[in-house]
Coordinates of C-alpha atoms and ligand atoms in Angstrom, one line a residue:
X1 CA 281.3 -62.0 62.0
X2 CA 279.5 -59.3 60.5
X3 CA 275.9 -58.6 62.4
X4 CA 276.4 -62.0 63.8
X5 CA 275.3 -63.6 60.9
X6 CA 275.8 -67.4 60.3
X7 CA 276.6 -66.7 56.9
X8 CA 278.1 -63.0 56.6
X9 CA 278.3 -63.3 52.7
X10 CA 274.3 -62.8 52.9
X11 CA 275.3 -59.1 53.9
X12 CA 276.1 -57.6 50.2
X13 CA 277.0 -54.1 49.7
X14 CA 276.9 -53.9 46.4
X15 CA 274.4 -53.7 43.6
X16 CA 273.7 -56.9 41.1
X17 CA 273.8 -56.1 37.3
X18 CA 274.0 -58.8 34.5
X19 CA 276.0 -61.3 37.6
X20 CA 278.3 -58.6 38.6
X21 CA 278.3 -57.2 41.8
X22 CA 279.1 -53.5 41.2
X23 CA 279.4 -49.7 42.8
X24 CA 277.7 -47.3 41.1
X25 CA 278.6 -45.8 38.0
X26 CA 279.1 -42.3 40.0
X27 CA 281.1 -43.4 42.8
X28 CA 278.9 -42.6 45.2
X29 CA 277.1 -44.1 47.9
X30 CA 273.9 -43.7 50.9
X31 CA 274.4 -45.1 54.2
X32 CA 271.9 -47.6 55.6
X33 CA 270.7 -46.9 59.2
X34 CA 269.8 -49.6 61.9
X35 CA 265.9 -47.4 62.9
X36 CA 266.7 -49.2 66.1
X37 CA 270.4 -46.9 67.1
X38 CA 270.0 -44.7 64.3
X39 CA 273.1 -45.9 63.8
X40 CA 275.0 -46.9 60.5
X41 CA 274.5 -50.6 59.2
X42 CA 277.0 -49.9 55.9
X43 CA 276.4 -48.3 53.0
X44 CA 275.7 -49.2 49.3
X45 CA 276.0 -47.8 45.9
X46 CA 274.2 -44.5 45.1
X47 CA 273.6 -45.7 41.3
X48 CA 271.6 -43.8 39.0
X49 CA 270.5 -44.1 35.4
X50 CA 273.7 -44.7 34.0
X51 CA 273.4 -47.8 36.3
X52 CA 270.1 -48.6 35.2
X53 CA 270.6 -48.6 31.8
X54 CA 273.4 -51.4 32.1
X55 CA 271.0 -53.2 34.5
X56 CA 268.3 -53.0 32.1
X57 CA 270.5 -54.1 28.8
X58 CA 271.7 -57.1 31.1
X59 CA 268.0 -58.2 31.8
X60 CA 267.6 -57.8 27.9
X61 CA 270.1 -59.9 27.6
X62 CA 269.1 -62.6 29.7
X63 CA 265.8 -62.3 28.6
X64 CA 266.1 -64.9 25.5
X65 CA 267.3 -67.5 26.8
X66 CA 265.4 -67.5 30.1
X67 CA 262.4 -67.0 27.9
X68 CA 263.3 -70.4 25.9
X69 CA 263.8 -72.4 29.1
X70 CA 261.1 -75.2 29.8
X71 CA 258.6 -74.3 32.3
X72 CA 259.9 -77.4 34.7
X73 CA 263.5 -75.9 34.5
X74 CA 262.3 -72.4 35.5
X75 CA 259.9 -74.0 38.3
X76 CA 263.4 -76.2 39.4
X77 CA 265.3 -73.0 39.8
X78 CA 262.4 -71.3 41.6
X79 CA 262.3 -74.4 43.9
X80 CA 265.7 -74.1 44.9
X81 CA 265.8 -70.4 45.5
X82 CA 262.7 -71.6 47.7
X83 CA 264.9 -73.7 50.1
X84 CA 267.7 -71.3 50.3
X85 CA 265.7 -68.4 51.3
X86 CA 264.3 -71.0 54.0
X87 CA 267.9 -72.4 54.8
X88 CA 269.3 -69.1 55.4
X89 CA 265.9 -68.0 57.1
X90 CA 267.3 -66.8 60.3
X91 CA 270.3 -64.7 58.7
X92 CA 267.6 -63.4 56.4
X93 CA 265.6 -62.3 59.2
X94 CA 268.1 -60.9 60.9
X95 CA 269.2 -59.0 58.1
X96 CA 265.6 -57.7 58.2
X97 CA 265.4 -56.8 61.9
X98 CA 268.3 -54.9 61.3
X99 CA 267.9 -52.8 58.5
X100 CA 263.9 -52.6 58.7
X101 CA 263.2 -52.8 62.9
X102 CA 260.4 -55.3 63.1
X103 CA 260.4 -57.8 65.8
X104 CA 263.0 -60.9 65.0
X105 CA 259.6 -63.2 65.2
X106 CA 257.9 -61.1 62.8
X107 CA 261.0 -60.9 60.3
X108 CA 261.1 -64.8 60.7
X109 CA 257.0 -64.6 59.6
X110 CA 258.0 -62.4 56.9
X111 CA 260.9 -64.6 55.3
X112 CA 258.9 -67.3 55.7
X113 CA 255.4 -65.5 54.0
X114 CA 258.2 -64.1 50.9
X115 CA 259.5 -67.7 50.5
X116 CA 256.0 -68.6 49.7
X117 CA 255.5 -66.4 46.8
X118 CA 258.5 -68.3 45.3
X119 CA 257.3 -72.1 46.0
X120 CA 253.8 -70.9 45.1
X121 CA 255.0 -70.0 41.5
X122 CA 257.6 -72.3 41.3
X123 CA 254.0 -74.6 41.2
X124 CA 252.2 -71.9 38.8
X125 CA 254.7 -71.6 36.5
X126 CA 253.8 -75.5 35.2
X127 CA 250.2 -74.4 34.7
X128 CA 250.7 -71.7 32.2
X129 CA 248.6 -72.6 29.7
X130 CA 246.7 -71.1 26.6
X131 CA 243.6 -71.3 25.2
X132 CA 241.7 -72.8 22.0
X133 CA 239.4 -71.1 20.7
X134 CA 235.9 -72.3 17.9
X135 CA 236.8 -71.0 14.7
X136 CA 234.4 -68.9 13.2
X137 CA 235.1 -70.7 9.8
X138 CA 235.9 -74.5 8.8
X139 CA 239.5 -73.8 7.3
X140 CA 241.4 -71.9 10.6
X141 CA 241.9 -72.5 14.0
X142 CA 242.3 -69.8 16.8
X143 CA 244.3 -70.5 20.0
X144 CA 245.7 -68.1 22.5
X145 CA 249.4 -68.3 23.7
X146 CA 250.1 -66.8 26.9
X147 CA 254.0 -65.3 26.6
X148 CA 256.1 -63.3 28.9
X149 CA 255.7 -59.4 29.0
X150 CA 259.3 -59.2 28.8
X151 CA 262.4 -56.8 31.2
X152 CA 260.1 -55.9 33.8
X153 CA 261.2 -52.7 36.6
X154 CA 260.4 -53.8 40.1
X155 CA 260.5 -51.0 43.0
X156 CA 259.5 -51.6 46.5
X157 CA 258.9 -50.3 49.7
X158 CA 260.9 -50.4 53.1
X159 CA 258.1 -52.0 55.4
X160 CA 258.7 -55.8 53.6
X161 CA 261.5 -55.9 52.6
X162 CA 262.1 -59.3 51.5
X163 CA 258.1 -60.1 50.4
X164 CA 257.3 -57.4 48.9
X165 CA 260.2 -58.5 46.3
X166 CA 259.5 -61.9 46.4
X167 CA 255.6 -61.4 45.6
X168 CA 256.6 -59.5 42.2
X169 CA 260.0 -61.5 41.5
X170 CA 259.0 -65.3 41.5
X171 CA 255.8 -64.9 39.0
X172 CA 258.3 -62.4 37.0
X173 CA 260.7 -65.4 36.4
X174 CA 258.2 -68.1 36.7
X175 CA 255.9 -66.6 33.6
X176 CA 259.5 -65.8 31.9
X177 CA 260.0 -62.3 32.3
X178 CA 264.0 -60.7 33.4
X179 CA 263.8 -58.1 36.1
X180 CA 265.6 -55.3 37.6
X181 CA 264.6 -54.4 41.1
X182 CA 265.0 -51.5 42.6
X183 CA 264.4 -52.0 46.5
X184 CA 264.0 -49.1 49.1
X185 CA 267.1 -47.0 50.0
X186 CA 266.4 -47.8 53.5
X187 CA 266.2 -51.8 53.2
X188 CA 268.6 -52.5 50.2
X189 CA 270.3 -55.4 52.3
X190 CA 267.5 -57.7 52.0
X191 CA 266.9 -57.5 48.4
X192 CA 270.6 -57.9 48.2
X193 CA 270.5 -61.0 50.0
X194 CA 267.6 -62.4 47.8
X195 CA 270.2 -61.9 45.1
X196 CA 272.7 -63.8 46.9
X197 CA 270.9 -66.8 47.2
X198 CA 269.3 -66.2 43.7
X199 CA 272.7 -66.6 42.5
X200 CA 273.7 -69.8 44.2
X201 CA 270.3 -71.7 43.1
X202 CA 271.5 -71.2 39.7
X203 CA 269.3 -68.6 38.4
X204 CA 271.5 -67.4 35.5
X205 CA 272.8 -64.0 35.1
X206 CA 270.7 -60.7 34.0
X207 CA 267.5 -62.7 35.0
X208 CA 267.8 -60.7 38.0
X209 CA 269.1 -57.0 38.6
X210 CA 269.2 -55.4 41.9
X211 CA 269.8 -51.1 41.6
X212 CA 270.5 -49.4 44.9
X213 CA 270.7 -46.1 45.8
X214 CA 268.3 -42.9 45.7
X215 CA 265.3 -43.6 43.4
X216 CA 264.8 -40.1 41.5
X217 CA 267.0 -40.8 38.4
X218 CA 266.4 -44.9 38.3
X219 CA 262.8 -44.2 38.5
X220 CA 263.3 -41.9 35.8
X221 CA 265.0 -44.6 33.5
X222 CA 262.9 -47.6 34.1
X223 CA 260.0 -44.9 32.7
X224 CA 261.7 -43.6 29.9
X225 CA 263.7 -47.2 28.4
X226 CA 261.8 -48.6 26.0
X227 CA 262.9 -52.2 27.2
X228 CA 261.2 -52.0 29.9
X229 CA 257.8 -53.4 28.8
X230 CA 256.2 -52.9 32.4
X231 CA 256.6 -51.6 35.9
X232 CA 255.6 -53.2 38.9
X233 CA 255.6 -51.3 42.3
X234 CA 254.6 -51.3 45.6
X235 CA 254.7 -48.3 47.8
X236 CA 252.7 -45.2 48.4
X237 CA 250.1 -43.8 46.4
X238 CA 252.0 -40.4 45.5
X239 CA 255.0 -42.2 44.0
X240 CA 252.3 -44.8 42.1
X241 CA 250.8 -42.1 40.8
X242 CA 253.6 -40.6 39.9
X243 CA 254.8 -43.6 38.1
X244 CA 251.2 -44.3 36.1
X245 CA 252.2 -40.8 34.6
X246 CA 255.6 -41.5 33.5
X247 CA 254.6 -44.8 32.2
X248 CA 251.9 -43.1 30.3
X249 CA 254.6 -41.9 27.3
X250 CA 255.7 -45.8 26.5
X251 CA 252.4 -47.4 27.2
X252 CA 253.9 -49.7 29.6
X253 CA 252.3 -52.0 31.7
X254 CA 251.6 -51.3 35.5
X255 CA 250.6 -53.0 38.4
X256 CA 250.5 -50.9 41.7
X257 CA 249.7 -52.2 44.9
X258 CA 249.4 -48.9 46.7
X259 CA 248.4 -47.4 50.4
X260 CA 245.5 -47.9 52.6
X261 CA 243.2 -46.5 55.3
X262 CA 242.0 -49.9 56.2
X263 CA 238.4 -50.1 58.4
X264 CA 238.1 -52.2 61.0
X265 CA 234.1 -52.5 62.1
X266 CA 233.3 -53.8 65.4
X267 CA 229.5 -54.6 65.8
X268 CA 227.2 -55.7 68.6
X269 CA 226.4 -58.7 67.9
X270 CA 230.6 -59.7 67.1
X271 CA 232.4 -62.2 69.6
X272 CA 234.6 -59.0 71.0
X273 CA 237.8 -61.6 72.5
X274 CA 237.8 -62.7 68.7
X275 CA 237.8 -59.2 67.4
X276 CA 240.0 -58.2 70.1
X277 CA 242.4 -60.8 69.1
X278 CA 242.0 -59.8 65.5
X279 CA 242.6 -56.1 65.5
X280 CA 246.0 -56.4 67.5
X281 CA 246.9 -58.7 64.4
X282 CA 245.8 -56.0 62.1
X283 CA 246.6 -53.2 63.8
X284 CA 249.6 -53.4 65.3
X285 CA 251.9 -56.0 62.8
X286 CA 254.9 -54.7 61.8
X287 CA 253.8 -51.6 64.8
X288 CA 251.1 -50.5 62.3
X289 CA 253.3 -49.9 59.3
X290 CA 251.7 -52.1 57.1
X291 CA 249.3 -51.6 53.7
X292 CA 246.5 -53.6 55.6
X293 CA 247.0 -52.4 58.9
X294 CA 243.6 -51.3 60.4
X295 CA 243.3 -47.7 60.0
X296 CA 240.0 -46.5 61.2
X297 CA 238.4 -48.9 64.5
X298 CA 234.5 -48.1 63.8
X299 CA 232.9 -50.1 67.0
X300 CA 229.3 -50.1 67.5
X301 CA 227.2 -47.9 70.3
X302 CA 226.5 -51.6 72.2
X303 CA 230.0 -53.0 72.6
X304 CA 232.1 -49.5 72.4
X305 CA 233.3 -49.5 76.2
X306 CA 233.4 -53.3 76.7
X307 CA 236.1 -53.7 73.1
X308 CA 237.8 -50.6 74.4
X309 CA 238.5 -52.0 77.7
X310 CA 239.6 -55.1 76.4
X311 CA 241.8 -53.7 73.6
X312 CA 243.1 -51.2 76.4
X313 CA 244.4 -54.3 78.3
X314 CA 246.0 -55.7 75.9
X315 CA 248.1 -52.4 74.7
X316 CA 249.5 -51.9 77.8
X317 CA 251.0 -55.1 78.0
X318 CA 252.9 -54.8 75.0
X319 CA 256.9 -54.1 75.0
X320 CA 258.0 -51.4 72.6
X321 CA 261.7 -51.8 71.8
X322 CA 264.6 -52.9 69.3
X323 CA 263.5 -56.0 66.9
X324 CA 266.7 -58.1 68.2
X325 CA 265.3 -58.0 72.0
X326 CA 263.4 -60.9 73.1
X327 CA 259.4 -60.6 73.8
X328 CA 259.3 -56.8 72.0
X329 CA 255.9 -56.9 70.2
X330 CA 256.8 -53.1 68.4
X331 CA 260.2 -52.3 67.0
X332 CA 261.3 -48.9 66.0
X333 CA 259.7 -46.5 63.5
X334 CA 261.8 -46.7 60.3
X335 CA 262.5 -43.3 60.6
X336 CA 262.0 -39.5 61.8
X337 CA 259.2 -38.4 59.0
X338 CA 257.2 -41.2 60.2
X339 CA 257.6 -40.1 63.5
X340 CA 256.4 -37.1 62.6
X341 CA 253.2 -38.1 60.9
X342 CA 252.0 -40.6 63.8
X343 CA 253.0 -37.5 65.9
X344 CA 251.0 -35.1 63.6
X345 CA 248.1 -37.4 63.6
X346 CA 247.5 -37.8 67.3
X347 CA 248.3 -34.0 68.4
X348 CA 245.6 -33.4 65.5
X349 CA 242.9 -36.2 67.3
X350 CA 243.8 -34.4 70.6
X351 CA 243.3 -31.1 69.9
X352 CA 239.8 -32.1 67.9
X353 CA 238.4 -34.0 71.6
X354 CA 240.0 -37.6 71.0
X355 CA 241.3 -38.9 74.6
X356 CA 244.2 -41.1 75.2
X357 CA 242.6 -44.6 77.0
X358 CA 245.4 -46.5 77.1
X359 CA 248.1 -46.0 79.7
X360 CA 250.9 -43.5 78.9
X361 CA 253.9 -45.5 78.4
X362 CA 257.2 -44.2 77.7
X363 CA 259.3 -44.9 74.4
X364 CA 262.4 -46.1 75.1
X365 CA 264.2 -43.7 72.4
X366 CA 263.6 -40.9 69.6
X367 CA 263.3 -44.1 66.8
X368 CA 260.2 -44.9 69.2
X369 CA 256.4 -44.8 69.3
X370 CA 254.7 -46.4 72.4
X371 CA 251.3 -47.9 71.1
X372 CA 248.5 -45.8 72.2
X373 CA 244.4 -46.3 71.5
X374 CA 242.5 -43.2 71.5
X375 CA 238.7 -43.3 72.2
X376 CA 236.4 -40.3 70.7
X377 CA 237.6 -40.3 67.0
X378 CA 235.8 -38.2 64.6
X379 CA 236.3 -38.0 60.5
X380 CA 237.5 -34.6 60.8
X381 CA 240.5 -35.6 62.2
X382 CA 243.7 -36.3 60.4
X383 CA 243.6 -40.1 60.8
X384 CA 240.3 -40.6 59.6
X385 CA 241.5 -39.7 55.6
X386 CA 245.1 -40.2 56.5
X387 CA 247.4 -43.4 56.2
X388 CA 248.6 -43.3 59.8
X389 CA 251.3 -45.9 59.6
X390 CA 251.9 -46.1 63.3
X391 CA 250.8 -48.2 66.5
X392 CA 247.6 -45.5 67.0
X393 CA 244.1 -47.1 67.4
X394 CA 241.8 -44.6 67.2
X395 CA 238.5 -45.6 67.7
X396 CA 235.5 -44.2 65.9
X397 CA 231.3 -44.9 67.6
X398 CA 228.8 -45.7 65.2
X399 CA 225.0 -46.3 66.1
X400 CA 223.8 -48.4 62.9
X401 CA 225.1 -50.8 60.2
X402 CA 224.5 -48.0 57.2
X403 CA 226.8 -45.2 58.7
X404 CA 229.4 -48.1 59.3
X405 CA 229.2 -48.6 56.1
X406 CA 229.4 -45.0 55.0
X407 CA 232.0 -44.4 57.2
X408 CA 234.0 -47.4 56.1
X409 CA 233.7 -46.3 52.6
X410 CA 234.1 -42.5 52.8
X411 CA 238.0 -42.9 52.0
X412 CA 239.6 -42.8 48.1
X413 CA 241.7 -46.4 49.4
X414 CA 240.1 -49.3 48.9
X415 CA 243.2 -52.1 50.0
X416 CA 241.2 -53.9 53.0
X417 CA 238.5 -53.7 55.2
X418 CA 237.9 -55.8 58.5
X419 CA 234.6 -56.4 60.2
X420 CA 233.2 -58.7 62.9
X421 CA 229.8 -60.1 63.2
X422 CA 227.8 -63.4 64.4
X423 CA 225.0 -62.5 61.7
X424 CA 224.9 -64.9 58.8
X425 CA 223.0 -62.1 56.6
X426 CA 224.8 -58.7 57.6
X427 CA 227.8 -60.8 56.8
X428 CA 226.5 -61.4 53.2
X429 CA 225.2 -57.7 53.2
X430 CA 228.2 -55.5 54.8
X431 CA 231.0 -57.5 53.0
X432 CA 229.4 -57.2 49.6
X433 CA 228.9 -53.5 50.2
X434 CA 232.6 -52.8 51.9
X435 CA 234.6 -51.0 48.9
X436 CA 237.7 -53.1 49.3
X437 CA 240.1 -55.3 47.4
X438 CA 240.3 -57.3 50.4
X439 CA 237.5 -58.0 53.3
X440 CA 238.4 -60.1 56.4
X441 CA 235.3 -61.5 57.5
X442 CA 235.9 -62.4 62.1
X443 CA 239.7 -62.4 60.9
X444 CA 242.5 -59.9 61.4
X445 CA 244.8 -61.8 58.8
X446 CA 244.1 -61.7 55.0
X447 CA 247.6 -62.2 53.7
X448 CA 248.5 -65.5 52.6
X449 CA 250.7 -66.3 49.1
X450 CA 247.3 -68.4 47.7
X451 CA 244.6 -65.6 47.8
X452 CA 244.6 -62.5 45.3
X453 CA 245.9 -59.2 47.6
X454 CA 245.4 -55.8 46.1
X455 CA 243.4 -52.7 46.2
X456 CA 240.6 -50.8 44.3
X457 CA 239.9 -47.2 43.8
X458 CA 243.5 -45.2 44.6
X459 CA 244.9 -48.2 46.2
X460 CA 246.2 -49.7 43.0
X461 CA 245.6 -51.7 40.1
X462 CA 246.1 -55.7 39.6
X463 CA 246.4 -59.1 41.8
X464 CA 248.9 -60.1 43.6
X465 CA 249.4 -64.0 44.6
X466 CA 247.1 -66.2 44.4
X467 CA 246.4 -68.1 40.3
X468 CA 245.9 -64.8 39.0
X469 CA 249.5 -63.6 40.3
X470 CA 251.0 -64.8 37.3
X471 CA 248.8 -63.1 34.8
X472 CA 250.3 -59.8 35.6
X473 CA 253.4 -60.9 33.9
X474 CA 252.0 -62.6 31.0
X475 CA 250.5 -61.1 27.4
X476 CA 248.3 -63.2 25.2
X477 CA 248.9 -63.3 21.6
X478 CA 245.6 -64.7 19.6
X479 CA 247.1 -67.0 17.1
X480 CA 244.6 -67.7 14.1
X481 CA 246.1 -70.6 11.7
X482 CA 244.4 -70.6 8.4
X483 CA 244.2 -72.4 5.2
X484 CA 243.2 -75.6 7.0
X485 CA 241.2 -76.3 3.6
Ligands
NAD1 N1 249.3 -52.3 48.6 C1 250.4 -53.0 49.0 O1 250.5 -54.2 48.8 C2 251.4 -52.3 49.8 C3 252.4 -53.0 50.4 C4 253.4 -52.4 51.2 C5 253.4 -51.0 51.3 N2 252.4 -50.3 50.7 C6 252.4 -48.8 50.8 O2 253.7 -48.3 50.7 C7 253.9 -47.1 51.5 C8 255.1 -47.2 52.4 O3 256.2 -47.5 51.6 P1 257.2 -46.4 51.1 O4 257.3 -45.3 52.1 O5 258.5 -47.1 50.8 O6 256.6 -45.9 49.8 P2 257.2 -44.9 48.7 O7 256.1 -44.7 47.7 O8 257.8 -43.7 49.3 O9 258.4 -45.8 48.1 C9 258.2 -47.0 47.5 C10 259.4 -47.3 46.6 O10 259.3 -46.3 45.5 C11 260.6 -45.7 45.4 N3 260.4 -44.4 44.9 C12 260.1 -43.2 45.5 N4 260.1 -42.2 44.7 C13 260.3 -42.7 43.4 C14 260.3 -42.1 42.1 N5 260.2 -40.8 41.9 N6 260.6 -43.0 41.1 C15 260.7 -44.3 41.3 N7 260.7 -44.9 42.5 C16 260.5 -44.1 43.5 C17 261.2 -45.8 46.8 O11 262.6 -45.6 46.8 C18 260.7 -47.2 47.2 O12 261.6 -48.1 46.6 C19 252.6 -47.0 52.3 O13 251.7 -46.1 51.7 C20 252.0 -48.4 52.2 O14 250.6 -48.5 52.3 C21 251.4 -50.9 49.9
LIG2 O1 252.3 -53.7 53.7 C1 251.6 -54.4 53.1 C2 252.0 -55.8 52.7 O2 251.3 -56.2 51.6 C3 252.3 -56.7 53.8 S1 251.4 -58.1 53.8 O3 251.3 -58.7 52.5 O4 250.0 -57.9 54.3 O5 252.1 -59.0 54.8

């Protein structure tokens, strides 16, 4: 039974192009590592942009017919891909744990919240509508048709696997659009087991692609192949800006759901179990490496020794260890570089006069970070402008609500922000002025398949989820009809 999986044909070790499972065009292949052991999980096709180029003719291809198909049938496919994914939700999960590290409950969360993107536009993709529009003149008509954008390029990251696909994916098929995805070359499994059950609800071949390997020279292709009318990607700013460039030459489309350096604000007058409760959500989910983790813990002058205490209780209690053990609440790291930069960041806070409050607990391996909070933050240290992307609390003191303001905002990201307060008007006044795609308002938890999620300033561009998720995937044409006499 391979990873003692119910269903060991979920585990696919090849990559998907036009309904074939292939190698790579090369030959070669990377290994997949469990961040857990370190040890190997199987390995998958290196491809490259030989393989991309098929990949992308096949979602050409496809791209007719699945354009032509009634919104009802696409919505039926999208249903039944739905209740596959939450049929097969505990080999899914597993598959997650494995190859990504979170907690099994967590990778159960996360199967469930990616299945949700697919019901939730399975429902959207019946509401596509257009517009009519007054004609300017007695004789013609206006009306605007909404139509897919066409073979879109999907690349993801490694912290979510499966929803970070599944967000892009379903409003891809659902407005009409083929795709070829190209998941991280440390979580392929997952995206290949998406493809799996894609597969067996019956979504036809070359809607979807799945590309695995090293992403340098697929990357390259998605930019450069005409086809591709628009890329959609979720990852780090560096690579997003990197893309925006390269899509520059062929005007394509973009949307880019990009880092964070998330502020979480603690005032006086907040109910501190409630904010307590809420920055372990956002903090420490997925051990911290998440977009909207909480970055930067600004707590007011009032409540700063009371929150830290609490929080401080609460850290220590928490299990660090391998996703498959029971009661774990943070897995491994998914790997040594982001050791290093959780490392980096906290020698940095150290040596600048942070102190460590929690209680020194021991990892149980090298794939390891214990959670730590550290008390005495300052914004010349490294995890005040830095994404951390770690279980490190750092917690900043702030006198008045205008410097938490200014220090919430004093950051290029702009993905989410978290405050707590009991005031009525400071809530009106501090979330309006928060420079954020997303503000949590006395919640830790903003992510949920019905509300818009993405970022302003360098934290990306377009909506994901939500009514407006589709749009992303859809191009108006203005139809003007005259001669009406
Ligand atoms: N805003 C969001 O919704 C969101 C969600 C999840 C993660 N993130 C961000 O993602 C980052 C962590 O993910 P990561 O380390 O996988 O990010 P990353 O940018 O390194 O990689 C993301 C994806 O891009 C691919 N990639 C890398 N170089 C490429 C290139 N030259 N051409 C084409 N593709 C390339 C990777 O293989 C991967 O599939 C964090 O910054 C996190 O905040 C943002
Ligand atoms: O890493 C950021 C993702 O968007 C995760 S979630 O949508 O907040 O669950």
């Amino acid at each position: 039974m391979t990873h003692h999986l119910t269903d060991s044909s979920l585990f696919r070790a090849q990559g998907l192009i036009g309904g074939r499972w292939c190698d790579g065009a090369a030959g070669r292949t990377i290994d997949v590592r469990n961040p857990a052991t370190a040890s190997s999980l199987g390995s998958v096709p290196d491809m490259d942009g030989t393989d991309a180029r098929e990949a992308i003719a096949a979602a050409a291809a496809a791209y007719p017919a699945w354009k032509r198909r009634t919104h009802a049938d696409r919505a039926a496919l999208l249903e039944r891909w739905h209740a596959l994914m939450i049929e097969n939700l505990e080999d899914l999960a597993r598959i997650l744990t494995l190859e990504q590290g979170k907690p099994l409950d967590e990778a159960r969360g996360e199967i469930r919240y990616g299945a949700s993107f697919v019901k939730w536009f399975a429902e959207e993709a019946r509401r596509i509508g257009g517009t009519t529009i007054p004609s300017p003149t007695p004789d013609r008509r206006i009306v605007v048709l909404k139509e897919p954008v066409g073979v879109c390029g999907i690349i993801t990251p490694w912290n979510f696997p499966n929803a970070m696909i599944t967000r892009k994916v379903a409003p891809a098929l659902a407005a009409g659009c083929t795709v070829v995805i190209k998941p991280s070359d440390f979580t392929p499994y997952s995206a290949l087991a998406l493809g799996v059950l894609a597969e067996r609800a019956g979504i036809p071949a070359g809607v979807i692609n799945i590309l695995t390997g090293r992403p340098e020279a697929i990357g390259e292709e998605l930019l450069a192949n005409e086809t591709v009318r628009k890329i959609s990607f979720t990852g780090s700013t560096r690579v997003g800006s990197l893309l925006m460039r390269g899509a520059a030459d062929g005007i394509k489309r973009l949307s880019l759901e990009l880092g964070g350096n998330a502020p979480f604000i603690v005032f006086d007058d907040a109910d501190l179990d409630q904010a307590v409760e809420g920055v372990l959500l956002s903090k420490f989910r997925n051990g911290g490496q998440t977009c909207v983790c909480a970055n930067r813990i600004l707590v007011q002058a009032g409540v700063y020794e009371a929150f830290r205490d609490r929080l401080v209780a609460r850290v220590n209690a928490m299990r660090v260890g391998s996703g498959l053990e029971p009661g774990v609440a943070i897995g491994p790291m998914i790997n040594e570089a982001a050791i290093a930069k959780i490392e980096r960041h906290v020698a940095d806070a150290l040596a600048k006069g942070a102190t460590v409050a929690s209680s020194a607990m021991a990892a149980p391996g090298p794939q390891f970070v214990a959670p730590v909070v550290l008390t005495g933050a300052t914004t010349d240290m490294l995890l005040a402008s830095e994404e951390t992307f770690g279980p490190v609390a750092p917690l900043f003191r702030f006198e008045t609500e205008e410097e938490a303001i200014a220090l919430a905002n004093a950051t290029p990201f702009g993905l989410a922000a978290y405050f707590y307060t009991q005031n009525l008007a400071r809530s009106w006044r501090v979330g309006e002025a928060l420079e954020a795609g997303m503000v949590g308002l006395n919640t830790g938890l903003i992510s949920t398949e019905v509300a818009p999620f993405g970022g302003v300033k360098q934290s990306g561009l377009g909506r994901e989820g939500a009514q407006v998720g589709i749009e992303e995937y859809l191009e108006m044409k203005t139809f003007h009809i005259g001669g009406l006499g």
